[in-house]
Coordinates of C-alpha atoms in Angstrom, one line a residue:
Chain A
X29 CA -35.1 13.9 -16.8
X30 CA -31.1 14.0 -16.1
X31 CA -30.0 10.5 -17.7
X32 CA -26.6 10.7 -16.1
X33 CA -28.2 10.8 -12.5
X34 CA -30.1 7.6 -13.1
X35 CA -28.9 4.4 -11.4
X36 CA -28.6 1.0 -13.0
X37 CA -32.1 0.0 -11.5
X38 CA -33.6 3.2 -12.7
X39 CA -32.1 3.1 -16.3
X40 CA -33.1 -0.6 -16.5
X41 CA -36.5 0.2 -15.4
X42 CA -37.0 3.1 -17.6
X43 CA -35.8 1.2 -20.7
X44 CA -37.9 -1.9 -19.8
X45 CA -40.8 0.5 -19.6
X46 CA -39.9 2.0 -23.1
X47 CA -39.9 5.6 -21.5
X48 CA -36.4 5.8 -22.9
X49 CA -34.3 4.3 -25.7
X50 CA -30.8 2.4 -25.1
X51 CA -29.4 4.8 -27.8
X52 CA -30.6 7.9 -26.1
X53 CA -29.0 6.7 -22.8
X54 CA -25.6 6.0 -24.5
X55 CA -25.6 9.1 -26.6
X56 CA -26.3 11.3 -23.6
X57 CA -23.5 9.9 -21.6
X58 CA -21.1 10.1 -24.4
X59 CA -22.1 13.7 -24.8
X60 CA -21.2 14.4 -21.2
X61 CA -18.0 12.3 -21.4
X62 CA -16.9 14.4 -24.3
X63 CA -17.8 17.6 -22.8
X64 CA -16.2 17.0 -19.4
X65 CA -13.8 14.3 -19.2
X66 CA -11.0 16.2 -20.7
X67 CA -10.7 17.8 -17.2
X68 CA -11.4 14.7 -15.2
X69 CA -9.2 12.0 -17.2
X70 CA -11.5 8.8 -16.2
X71 CA -11.3 7.3 -19.4
X72 CA -8.1 6.3 -21.6
X73 CA -10.3 5.8 -24.4
X74 CA -14.2 5.5 -25.4
X75 CA -15.7 2.8 -27.4
X76 CA -18.1 5.0 -29.0
X77 CA -18.7 3.7 -32.6
X78 CA -19.3 0.0 -31.3
X79 CA -21.4 1.4 -28.5
X80 CA -23.6 3.5 -30.5
X81 CA -24.2 0.5 -33.0
X82 CA -24.9 -1.8 -29.9
X83 CA -27.3 0.6 -28.7
X84 CA -29.1 0.9 -32.0
X85 CA -29.6 -2.9 -32.2
X86 CA -30.9 -2.7 -28.6
X87 CA -33.3 0.0 -29.6
X88 CA -34.7 -2.4 -32.4
X89 CA -35.1 -5.1 -29.8
X90 CA -36.9 -2.7 -27.4
X91 CA -39.2 -1.7 -30.0
X92 CA -40.0 -5.5 -31.0
X93 CA -40.6 -6.2 -27.2
X94 CA -37.5 -8.6 -27.4
X95 CA -35.5 -7.4 -24.6
X96 CA -33.4 -10.0 -22.9
X97 CA -30.4 -9.6 -20.5
X98 CA -30.5 -8.3 -16.9
X99 CA -28.8 -5.3 -17.8
X100 CA -30.3 -4.5 -21.1
X101 CA -29.2 -1.2 -22.3
X102 CA -27.4 0.0 -19.2
X103 CA -23.9 1.6 -20.0
X104 CA -20.7 0.5 -18.2
X105 CA -17.1 1.6 -17.9
X106 CA -14.4 -1.0 -17.3
X107 CA -10.8 -0.7 -15.8
X108 CA -8.3 -1.2 -18.1
X109 CA -6.9 -4.1 -17.0
X110 CA -9.9 -6.3 -17.9
X111 CA -9.7 -8.1 -21.2
X112 CA -12.2 -6.9 -23.8
X113 CA -12.1 -8.9 -26.9
X114 CA -10.7 -6.8 -30.0
X115 CA -10.7 -3.7 -27.7
X116 CA -7.6 -2.2 -26.5
X117 CA -6.4 -3.3 -22.7
X118 CA -3.5 -1.3 -21.8
X119 CA -3.3 -1.8 -18.1
X120 CA -2.1 2.0 -18.6
X121 CA 1.1 0.8 -19.3
X122 CA 3.5 1.5 -22.4
X123 CA 3.9 -2.4 -22.4
X124 CA 0.5 -3.1 -23.6
X125 CA 0.0 0.4 -25.5
X126 CA -1.5 -1.4 -28.6
X127 CA -2.7 -4.9 -27.0
X128 CA -6.1 -6.0 -28.6
X129 CA -7.2 -9.2 -26.5
X130 CA -8.4 -12.0 -28.5
X131 CA -10.8 -13.1 -25.8
X132 CA -13.3 -11.6 -23.3
X133 CA -12.6 -11.7 -19.5
X134 CA -15.2 -13.9 -17.9
X135 CA -16.9 -10.8 -16.4
X136 CA -17.1 -9.3 -19.7
X137 CA -18.8 -12.4 -21.2
X138 CA -21.3 -12.2 -18.4
X139 CA -22.0 -8.6 -18.8
X140 CA -22.1 -8.8 -22.7
X141 CA -24.7 -11.6 -22.3
X142 CA -26.8 -9.3 -19.9
X143 CA -26.7 -6.7 -22.9
X144 CA -24.8 -3.9 -20.9
X145 CA -23.1 -1.4 -23.1
X146 CA -19.4 -1.0 -22.9
X147 CA -18.6 2.8 -22.9
X148 CA -15.0 2.7 -22.8
X149 CA -11.7 1.8 -20.8
X150 CA -10.7 3.3 -17.6
X151 CA -7.5 4.9 -16.4
X152 CA -5.8 3.2 -13.6
X153 CA -2.3 2.9 -12.0
X154 CA 0.0 0.8 -14.1
X155 CA -0.8 -2.8 -13.8
X156 CA -2.9 -1.8 -10.7
X157 CA 0.2 -0.7 -8.7
X158 CA -0.5 2.3 -7.0
X159 CA -2.9 4.2 -4.8
X160 CA -3.6 7.5 -6.8
X161 CA -3.7 6.9 -10.4
X162 CA -0.6 8.8 -10.9
X163 CA 1.2 5.8 -12.1
X164 CA -0.6 5.8 -15.3
X165 CA 1.6 5.8 -18.5
X166 CA -1.0 7.9 -20.3
X167 CA -2.4 10.6 -17.9
X168 CA -3.5 11.5 -14.5
X169 CA -7.2 11.3 -13.4
X170 CA -8.6 14.1 -11.2
X171 CA -11.2 13.6 -8.4
X172 CA -14.5 15.1 -9.3
X173 CA -15.2 16.4 -5.9
X174 CA -11.9 18.5 -6.1
X175 CA -9.7 18.8 -9.1
X176 CA -6.7 19.4 -7.1
X177 CA -7.2 16.0 -5.3
X178 CA -6.3 12.4 -6.5
X179 CA -9.3 10.2 -7.2
X180 CA -7.3 7.3 -5.4
X181 CA -6.3 4.1 -7.0
X182 CA -5.5 2.0 -8.6
X183 CA -9.2 2.0 -10.1
X184 CA -9.2 5.6 -10.0
X185 CA -10.5 6.2 -13.4
X186 CA -13.6 4.0 -12.7
X187 CA -14.4 5.5 -9.2
X188 CA -14.2 9.0 -10.7
X189 CA -16.3 8.2 -14.0
X190 CA -19.2 6.9 -11.8
X191 CA -19.0 9.9 -9.5
X192 CA -18.9 12.4 -12.3
X193 CA -22.1 10.5 -13.9
X194 CA -20.2 9.4 -17.0
X195 CA -21.3 5.8 -16.2
X196 CA -23.9 4.4 -13.8
X197 CA -21.4 1.5 -12.9
X198 CA -17.7 0.5 -13.3
X199 CA -15.5 -2.6 -12.6
X200 CA -12.4 -2.3 -10.7
X201 CA -9.9 -4.7 -9.5
X202 CA -8.9 -4.9 -6.0
X203 CA -5.3 -6.5 -4.8
X204 CA -4.8 -4.4 -1.6
X205 CA -7.8 -1.7 -1.6
X206 CA -7.7 -0.6 -5.3
X207 CA -11.7 -0.8 -5.4
X208 CA -12.5 0.5 -2.1
X209 CA -10.0 3.1 -1.5
X210 CA -10.8 5.2 -4.7
X211 CA -14.6 4.6 -4.1
X212 CA -13.9 6.1 -0.7
X213 CA -12.1 9.1 -2.3
X214 CA -14.8 9.6 -4.8
X215 CA -17.8 9.3 -2.4
X216 CA -19.1 6.1 -4.3
X217 CA -19.7 2.6 -3.4
X218 CA -17.0 -0.1 -4.2
X219 CA -16.9 -3.8 -3.2
X220 CA -14.1 -6.4 -3.2
X221 CA -15.9 -9.6 -3.2
X222 CA -14.6 -12.8 -1.3
X223 CA -11.7 -14.3 -3.0
X224 CA -13.0 -16.7 -5.8
X225 CA -16.4 -15.3 -5.8
X226 CA -15.8 -13.7 -9.2
X227 CA -13.5 -15.4 -11.8
X228 CA -10.3 -13.6 -12.4
X229 CA -10.0 -15.3 -16.1
X230 CA -9.1 -12.3 -18.3
X231 CA -7.9 -10.0 -15.5
X232 CA -4.5 -9.1 -16.2
X233 CA -2.9 -10.8 -13.1
X234 CA -1.0 -8.5 -10.5
X235 CA -1.0 -10.8 -7.3
X236 CA -2.9 -13.9 -8.1
X237 CA -3.8 -14.8 -4.5
X238 CA -5.0 -11.3 -3.6
X239 CA -6.7 -10.1 -7.0
X240 CA -10.4 -9.9 -7.1
X241 CA -12.7 -7.8 -9.6
X242 CA -15.4 -5.8 -7.9
X243 CA -18.2 -3.3 -9.0
X244 CA -18.2 0.6 -8.2
X245 CA -21.6 2.2 -8.4
X246 CA -23.3 5.2 -6.8
X247 CA -25.7 3.2 -4.3
X248 CA -25.5 0.0 -2.4
X249 CA -28.5 -1.9 -4.5
X250 CA -26.7 -1.1 -7.8
X251 CA -23.6 -2.7 -6.2
X252 CA -25.3 -5.6 -5.1
X253 CA -27.1 -6.1 -8.4
X254 CA -23.9 -5.9 -10.3
X255 CA -21.9 -8.2 -8.3
X256 CA -24.7 -10.9 -8.7
X257 CA -24.2 -10.5 -12.3
X258 CA -20.6 -11.0 -12.3
X259 CA -20.4 -13.8 -9.9
X260 CA -19.7 -17.5 -10.7
X261 CA -16.8 -19.9 -11.2
X262 CA -15.2 -20.6 -14.5
X263 CA -13.3 -23.5 -15.6
X264 CA -10.5 -21.3 -16.7
X265 CA -10.0 -19.9 -13.2
X266 CA -9.2 -22.8 -10.7
X267 CA -9.2 -20.5 -8.0
X268 CA -12.9 -19.4 -8.7
X269 CA -15.3 -21.0 -5.9
X270 CA -18.1 -23.2 -7.0
X271 CA -21.4 -21.3 -7.8
X272 CA -23.6 -20.6 -4.8
X273 CA -26.3 -18.3 -4.0
X274 CA -25.6 -15.1 -5.9
X275 CA -28.8 -12.9 -5.5
X276 CA -27.4 -10.0 -3.3
X277 CA -30.6 -8.0 -3.5
X278 CA -32.6 -10.7 -1.8
X279 CA -33.0 -9.6 2.0
X280 CA -31.1 -6.4 1.3
X281 CA -33.6 -4.3 3.5
X282 CA -33.9 -6.7 6.3
X283 CA -34.0 -5.2 9.7
X284 CA -30.7 -5.2 11.4
X285 CA -31.6 -4.8 14.9
X286 CA -29.7 -7.6 16.8
X287 CA -26.9 -7.6 14.4
X288 CA -23.5 -7.9 16.1
X289 CA -20.9 -5.4 14.8
X290 CA -17.2 -5.3 15.7
X291 CA -14.8 -2.2 15.5
X292 CA -11.1 -3.2 15.7
X293 CA -9.5 -0.6 18.0
X294 CA -6.1 -0.9 15.7
X295 CA -8.1 0.5 12.7
X296 CA -9.3 3.5 14.6
X297 CA -5.7 4.3 15.7
X298 CA -4.3 4.6 12.1
X299 CA -6.5 7.5 11.1
X300 CA -6.9 11.2 11.3
X301 CA -9.6 12.7 13.7
X302 CA -12.0 13.7 10.9
X303 CA -12.3 10.0 9.9
X304 CA -12.4 8.5 13.0
X305 CA -15.2 11.1 14.0
X306 CA -17.0 9.9 11.0
X307 CA -16.8 6.1 11.8
X308 CA -17.9 7.0 15.4
X309 CA -20.9 8.7 13.9
X310 CA -21.6 5.6 11.9
X311 CA -21.4 3.5 14.8
X312 CA -23.9 5.7 16.5
X313 CA -26.2 5.1 13.4
X314 CA -26.0 1.4 13.5
X315 CA -26.8 1.4 17.1
X316 CA -29.8 3.6 16.6
X317 CA -31.1 0.7 14.1
X318 CA -30.8 -1.7 16.9
X319 CA -27.3 -3.2 16.0
X320 CA -24.9 -3.9 18.8
X321 CA -21.5 -2.2 18.2
X322 CA -18.3 -3.4 20.4
X323 CA -14.6 -2.7 20.3
X324 CA -12.5 -5.6 19.4
X325 CA -8.8 -6.0 18.6
X326 CA -6.9 -7.5 15.8
X327 CA -3.5 -7.3 17.5
X328 CA -1.3 -7.8 14.5
X329 CA -2.8 -5.1 12.3
X330 CA 0.6 -3.1 12.5
X331 CA 2.1 -5.9 10.5
X332 CA -0.3 -6.3 7.6
X333 CA 1.5 -3.7 5.3
X334 CA 4.7 -5.5 5.5
X335 CA 3.3 -8.8 4.7
X336 CA 1.1 -7.4 1.9
X337 CA 4.0 -5.8 0.2
X338 CA 6.2 -8.7 0.2
X339 CA 3.7 -11.1 -0.8
X340 CA 1.9 -8.8 -3.7
X341 CA 5.6 -7.8 -5.1
X342 CA 6.5 -11.5 -5.1
X343 CA 3.5 -12.6 -7.0
X344 CA 3.8 -9.6 -9.2
X345 CA 7.3 -10.2 -10.3
X346 CA 6.4 -13.9 -11.3
X347 CA 3.1 -12.7 -13.2
X348 CA 5.0 -9.8 -14.9
X349 CA 7.6 -12.3 -16.3
X350 CA 5.3 -12.8 -19.1
X351 CA 5.9 -9.7 -20.6
X352 CA 8.6 -10.6 -23.0
X353 CA 8.1 -8.4 -25.9
X354 CA 7.6 -11.6 -28.0
X355 CA 4.2 -12.7 -28.2
X356 CA 2.4 -9.5 -27.5
X357 CA 3.2 -5.9 -26.1
X358 CA 5.8 -3.4 -26.5
X359 CA 9.1 -4.6 -28.3
X360 CA 12.3 -2.7 -27.8
X361 CA 14.2 -2.0 -31.3
X362 CA 17.8 -2.8 -31.9
X363 CA 18.4 -5.6 -29.5
X364 CA 21.0 -8.2 -30.9
X365 CA 20.5 -11.1 -28.7
X366 CA 17.3 -12.4 -27.0
X367 CA 18.7 -11.6 -23.5
X368 CA 19.3 -7.9 -24.6
X369 CA 15.9 -8.0 -26.2
X370 CA 14.1 -9.0 -22.9
X371 CA 16.0 -6.3 -20.8
X372 CA 15.6 -3.4 -23.1
X373 CA 12.0 -4.2 -23.7
X374 CA 11.3 -4.6 -20.0
X375 CA 13.3 -1.5 -19.1
X376 CA 11.5 0.7 -21.7
X377 CA 8.0 -0.9 -21.4
X378 CA 7.4 -0.8 -17.6
X379 CA 7.1 2.4 -15.4
X380 CA 9.1 3.2 -12.4
X381 CA 6.7 2.0 -9.8
X382 CA 6.0 -1.4 -11.7
X383 CA 10.0 -2.0 -11.8
X384 CA 10.3 -1.2 -8.1
X385 CA 7.8 -4.1 -7.3
X386 CA 9.2 -6.5 -9.8
X387 CA 12.6 -5.8 -8.1
X388 CA 11.3 -6.1 -4.7
X389 CA 9.5 -9.2 -5.5
X390 CA 12.3 -10.8 -7.3
X391 CA 14.9 -9.9 -4.3
X392 CA 12.0 -11.6 -1.8
X393 CA 12.0 -14.5 -4.0
X394 CA 15.8 -14.8 -4.5
X395 CA 18.0 -17.3 -2.7
X396 CA 18.6 -16.6 0.9
X397 CA 15.7 -14.3 1.4
X398 CA 12.8 -16.7 0.6
X399 CA 12.5 -18.0 3.9
X400 CA 13.3 -14.8 6.0
X401 CA 10.9 -12.5 4.0
X402 CA 8.2 -14.5 1.7
X403 CA 7.6 -17.4 4.2
X404 CA 7.2 -15.2 7.2
X405 CA 4.8 -12.8 5.3
X406 CA 2.8 -15.8 4.6
X407 CA 2.7 -16.8 8.1
X408 CA 1.8 -13.4 9.2
X409 CA -1.4 -13.8 7.0
X410 CA -2.5 -17.0 8.6
X411 CA -2.2 -15.3 12.1
X412 CA -4.4 -12.2 10.6
X413 CA -6.8 -14.7 9.4
X414 CA -7.1 -16.5 12.6
X415 CA -7.5 -13.3 14.5
X416 CA -10.4 -12.1 12.0
X417 CA -12.0 -15.4 12.1
X418 CA -12.1 -15.3 15.8
X419 CA -14.0 -12.1 15.6
X420 CA -16.5 -13.6 13.2
X421 CA -17.4 -16.4 15.6
X422 CA -19.0 -13.7 17.7
X423 CA -19.8 -11.1 15.4
X424 CA -21.6 -10.5 12.0
X425 CA -19.4 -7.9 10.8
X426 CA -16.4 -5.8 11.2
X427 CA -16.6 -2.0 10.5
X428 CA -13.9 0.8 10.5
X429 CA -12.6 3.5 8.1
X430 CA -11.7 2.5 4.4
X431 CA -8.6 4.9 4.3
X432 CA -6.7 6.9 6.9
X433 CA -7.6 10.3 5.4
X434 CA -9.8 11.8 2.7
X435 CA -8.4 12.2 -0.7
X436 CA -4.9 14.0 -0.5
X437 CA -3.7 16.5 -3.2
X438 CA -2.1 15.5 -6.7
X439 CA 1.4 15.0 -6.3
X440 CA 1.6 15.0 -2.6
X441 CA 2.7 11.5 -2.1
X442 CA 3.7 10.7 -5.5
X443 CA 7.7 10.7 -4.5
X444 CA 7.2 8.8 -1.4
X445 CA 6.3 5.2 -1.9
X446 CA 6.3 3.9 1.6
X447 CA 4.1 6.5 2.9
X448 CA 1.6 5.7 0.4
X449 CA 2.1 1.8 1.1
X450 CA 1.3 2.5 4.7
X451 CA -2.0 4.0 3.8
X452 CA -3.2 0.7 2.7
X453 CA -3.1 -0.7 6.4
X454 CA -7.0 -0.5 6.5
X455 CA -7.8 -2.4 3.2
X456 CA -5.1 -5.1 2.8
X457 CA -6.5 -7.5 5.6
X458 CA -9.4 -8.2 3.6
X459 CA -7.1 -9.2 0.6
X460 CA -4.8 -11.2 2.8
X461 CA -7.5 -13.4 4.2
X462 CA -9.8 -13.4 1.0
X463 CA -12.8 -11.7 3.0
X464 CA -15.4 -9.5 1.1
X465 CA -15.1 -5.7 2.2
X466 CA -17.3 -2.7 1.0
X467 CA -16.7 0.9 1.2
X468 CA -19.6 3.4 1.4
X469 CA -19.6 7.0 2.0
X470 CA -19.8 8.1 5.5
X471 CA -19.1 11.7 5.6
X472 CA -17.3 14.6 4.2
X473 CA -14.1 16.0 5.4
X474 CA -13.7 19.8 6.4
X475 CA -11.8 20.1 2.8
X476 CA -15.2 18.9 1.1
X477 CA -13.7 15.7 0.1
X478 CA -15.5 12.3 0.8
X479 CA -14.8 9.8 3.6
X480 CA -15.4 6.1 3.5
X481 CA -16.8 3.5 5.9
X482 CA -15.6 0.0 5.4
X483 CA -17.5 -3.2 6.2
X484 CA -15.8 -6.5 6.3
X485 CA -17.5 -9.8 6.5
X486 CA -16.5 -13.5 6.8
X487 CA -15.8 -15.4 3.7
X488 CA -19.0 -15.6 1.4
X489 CA -21.0 -13.3 3.6
X490 CA -21.5 -10.5 1.2
X491 CA -25.4 -10.5 1.7
X492 CA -24.7 -9.4 5.4
X493 CA -22.3 -6.5 4.4
X494 CA -25.1 -5.3 1.7
X495 CA -27.7 -5.6 4.1
X496 CA -26.1 -3.5 6.6
X497 CA -24.7 -1.0 4.1
X498 CA -28.0 -0.7 2.5
X499 CA -29.7 0.1 5.8
X500 CA -26.7 2.6 6.7
X501 CA -27.5 4.2 3.2
X502 CA -31.1 5.0 4.1
X503 CA -29.7 7.1 7.2
X504 CA -26.7 8.6 5.4
X505 CA -25.5 8.9 1.8
X506 CA -24.0 11.5 -0.5
X507 CA -26.7 10.9 -3.3
X508 CA -27.9 14.5 -3.6
X509 CA -24.3 15.9 -3.0
X510 CA -23.4 13.7 -6.2
X511 CA -26.1 15.1 -8.2
X512 CA -24.8 18.6 -7.3
X513 CA -21.2 17.7 -8.0
X514 CA -22.4 16.3 -11.4
X515 CA -24.1 19.6 -12.4
X516 CA -20.9 21.4 -11.8
X517 CA -18.8 18.8 -13.6
X518 CA -21.0 19.4 -16.8
Chain B
X3 CA 22.4 -1.2 7.8
X4 CA 20.2 -2.2 5.0
X5 CA 20.8 -5.4 3.1
X6 CA 20.4 -3.9 -0.3
X7 CA 23.2 -2.1 -2.0
X8 CA 23.5 -1.1 -5.4
X9 CA 25.1 -4.4 -6.4
X10 CA 22.1 -6.3 -4.9
X11 CA 19.9 -4.2 -7.2
X12 CA 21.7 -4.8 -10.3
X13 CA 21.8 -8.6 -9.7
X14 CA 18.0 -8.7 -9.0
X15 CA 17.5 -6.4 -12.1
X16 CA 19.6 -9.0 -14.1
X17 CA 17.4 -11.9 -12.6
X18 CA 14.1 -9.9 -13.6
X19 CA 15.7 -9.1 -17.1
X20 CA 15.3 -5.4 -16.6
X21 CA 18.2 -3.5 -18.1
X22 CA 20.0 -1.4 -15.5
X23 CA 22.9 0.5 -16.9
X24 CA 22.1 3.9 -15.5
X25 CA 24.2 4.2 -12.4
X26 CA 21.9 7.1 -11.2
X27 CA 18.7 5.2 -11.5
X28 CA 20.2 2.1 -9.7
X29 CA 21.2 4.3 -6.9
X30 CA 17.9 5.6 -6.7
X31 CA 16.3 2.4 -6.7
X32 CA 18.6 1.1 -4.2
X33 CA 17.6 3.9 -1.5
X34 CA 13.9 3.4 -2.4
X35 CA 14.1 -0.7 -2.2
X36 CA 16.2 -0.2 1.1
X37 CA 13.6 1.9 2.8
X38 CA 10.9 -0.6 1.9
X39 CA 12.9 -3.7 2.9
X40 CA 13.8 -2.0 6.1
X41 CA 10.3 -1.3 6.8
X42 CA 9.2 -5.1 6.1
X43 CA 11.8 -6.1 8.8
X44 CA 9.0 -5.2 11.2
X45 CA 7.8 -8.6 10.8
X46 CA 11.0 -9.7 12.6
X47 CA 9.7 -8.8 16.1
X48 CA 6.7 -11.3 15.7
X49 CA 6.9 -14.7 17.0
X50 CA 5.8 -16.7 14.1
X51 CA 7.1 -20.1 15.1
X52 CA 3.6 -21.8 15.4
X53 CA 2.0 -20.2 12.5
X54 CA 1.7 -22.0 9.1
X55 CA 2.1 -20.0 5.9
X56 CA -0.9 -19.1 4.3
X57 CA -0.4 -19.3 0.4
X58 CA -4.0 -19.1 -0.4
X59 CA -7.2 -17.5 0.8
X60 CA -9.5 -20.6 -0.2
X61 CA -9.4 -24.1 0.7
X62 CA -10.0 -25.2 -3.1
X63 CA -8.2 -28.3 -4.1
X64 CA -8.2 -30.5 -7.3
X65 CA -10.4 -28.1 -9.2
X66 CA -10.6 -30.2 -12.6
X67 CA -12.5 -29.5 -15.6
X68 CA -14.4 -32.4 -17.7
X69 CA -11.8 -34.1 -20.1
X70 CA -13.6 -32.8 -23.0
X71 CA -11.8 -31.1 -26.2
X72 CA -12.6 -27.6 -26.2
X73 CA -12.2 -25.0 -29.1
X74 CA -8.8 -23.5 -28.8
X75 CA -7.3 -20.2 -30.0
X76 CA -6.3 -20.3 -33.8
X77 CA -2.8 -19.8 -34.7
X78 CA -3.5 -16.5 -36.5
X79 CA -5.5 -15.2 -33.4
X80 CA -2.8 -16.5 -30.9
X81 CA 0.0 -14.5 -32.8
X82 CA -2.1 -11.4 -33.7
X83 CA -0.5 -9.2 -31.2
X84 CA 3.2 -10.2 -31.9
X85 CA 5.4 -7.7 -33.4
X86 CA 7.7 -9.9 -35.1
X87 CA 6.5 -13.0 -36.9
X88 CA 7.8 -15.2 -39.9
X89 CA 6.2 -18.4 -41.4
X90 CA 3.6 -18.4 -38.5
X91 CA 6.2 -18.5 -36.0
X92 CA 7.3 -16.0 -33.5
X93 CA 10.6 -14.4 -34.6
X94 CA 13.3 -13.6 -31.8
X95 CA 17.0 -12.3 -32.1
X96 CA 19.6 -14.9 -31.7
X97 CA 19.7 -16.7 -28.4
X98 CA 23.6 -17.0 -27.9

């Protein structure tokens, strides 16, 4: 039995059946991480001592038949912008290099209650700003499918670790595609839930009206299971939605014949031919299972990237004002006045991309530009929502590509921000509207790098997404390819 | 003609409290931000006169918690990550 190949459900089942001890699972994965993560670079740091101690306690409970918690003994990796009490949370920034949160994020409270085991914190673009994980202050992460390629971003460490078999699941955060795009690049499954489905309390804020935490897994069922366990409102996040049915596994294998699926033609116009071929094949797969698939239009698609960057940067400039070097985080030396202290701290603590976005946002919100840029961007947002809501009156789901291309080479777009921004055209509509969206593998490019298919649902329609994705996965998946890959990584 | 020049960048950096003394860095940022703002002007061609701005994805209002006292962080915990503390207070350089 190869422990690293086991899914969340398999690991949980084998631990419950006492076929394997939690400490054996945790140790096997740490051995793997220690042997191979030097080349992949998915973890910023591992939590070995605490995880091993916890696992031994779980061993004891297993022996005494006192196993509680829906993820008892299942290891996890967490993106490093999600607060973990007394465990470093750096956002891959010099600004938070030595920051130890004094509380757990809501999602961590839930996963800890479920007795999942935290293996470590994962690399990302600094403050989640970027699409390749090359903006980390600490290091780059490589794509396990091809080490010359980026893993995507900003949750690149999380997606790479799941693909490489270091952990069966991770949590990332998605503001403009930061869970779905790296999931697509690394051949795994990534969900951006409906805005408000998952509490953001303890997620270091980037753009508060767009951010959502979501699971990254190797298959659809695991993804649905993890989302169920992290969902629910929290009094400390007033934007989290009141609790509702969070059992996403229920009905996941329902027949999808009669399901109505829409493919926006604008999405297909934005991608390279290998990606569009992969989506066309997926369309045939859905049809073969009895779904109806038709072309639709979201006419304002070409404007979403402009609107997104104006809004996200504005919110970021406001959110990142909290980093003052006084209450926590990096503090510059030698400042003589308070103003000088702020300016030096922020100039030295933030990386280039973070500064660019803060300055862009400050510009957009500054007098004379607010109406012209900010308000107009927010108006475009409501137009996109109207167009997508109109589609959902007639269709169950929207599908299309997750990204315009498969993963590109490290360094290829590092100096061209605008080019990288434009790649977000397919993922930002779900963030602007707050709708749920999932990426699943739908093919391999001729380079051997994975291609992702995106399924977008109406607000709180995650169940429909998981149902269609699960059925698709029974017809096409990369499970064997991932196992092969994991043998090579070891 | 872009609406962003080096002076704009320096002005905005001052508003955002980010030191910007290096001329070369300011010029590079000016060029990068100009490209992005120019691209954002794509929105100018859209008729938005009848659209309402959408500041938020969900229609939630008045989400209030019960008015019950909770357990706050202790002063010690709240200050644990500060680099400069004196007598249980944050210490900062002079303000004026």
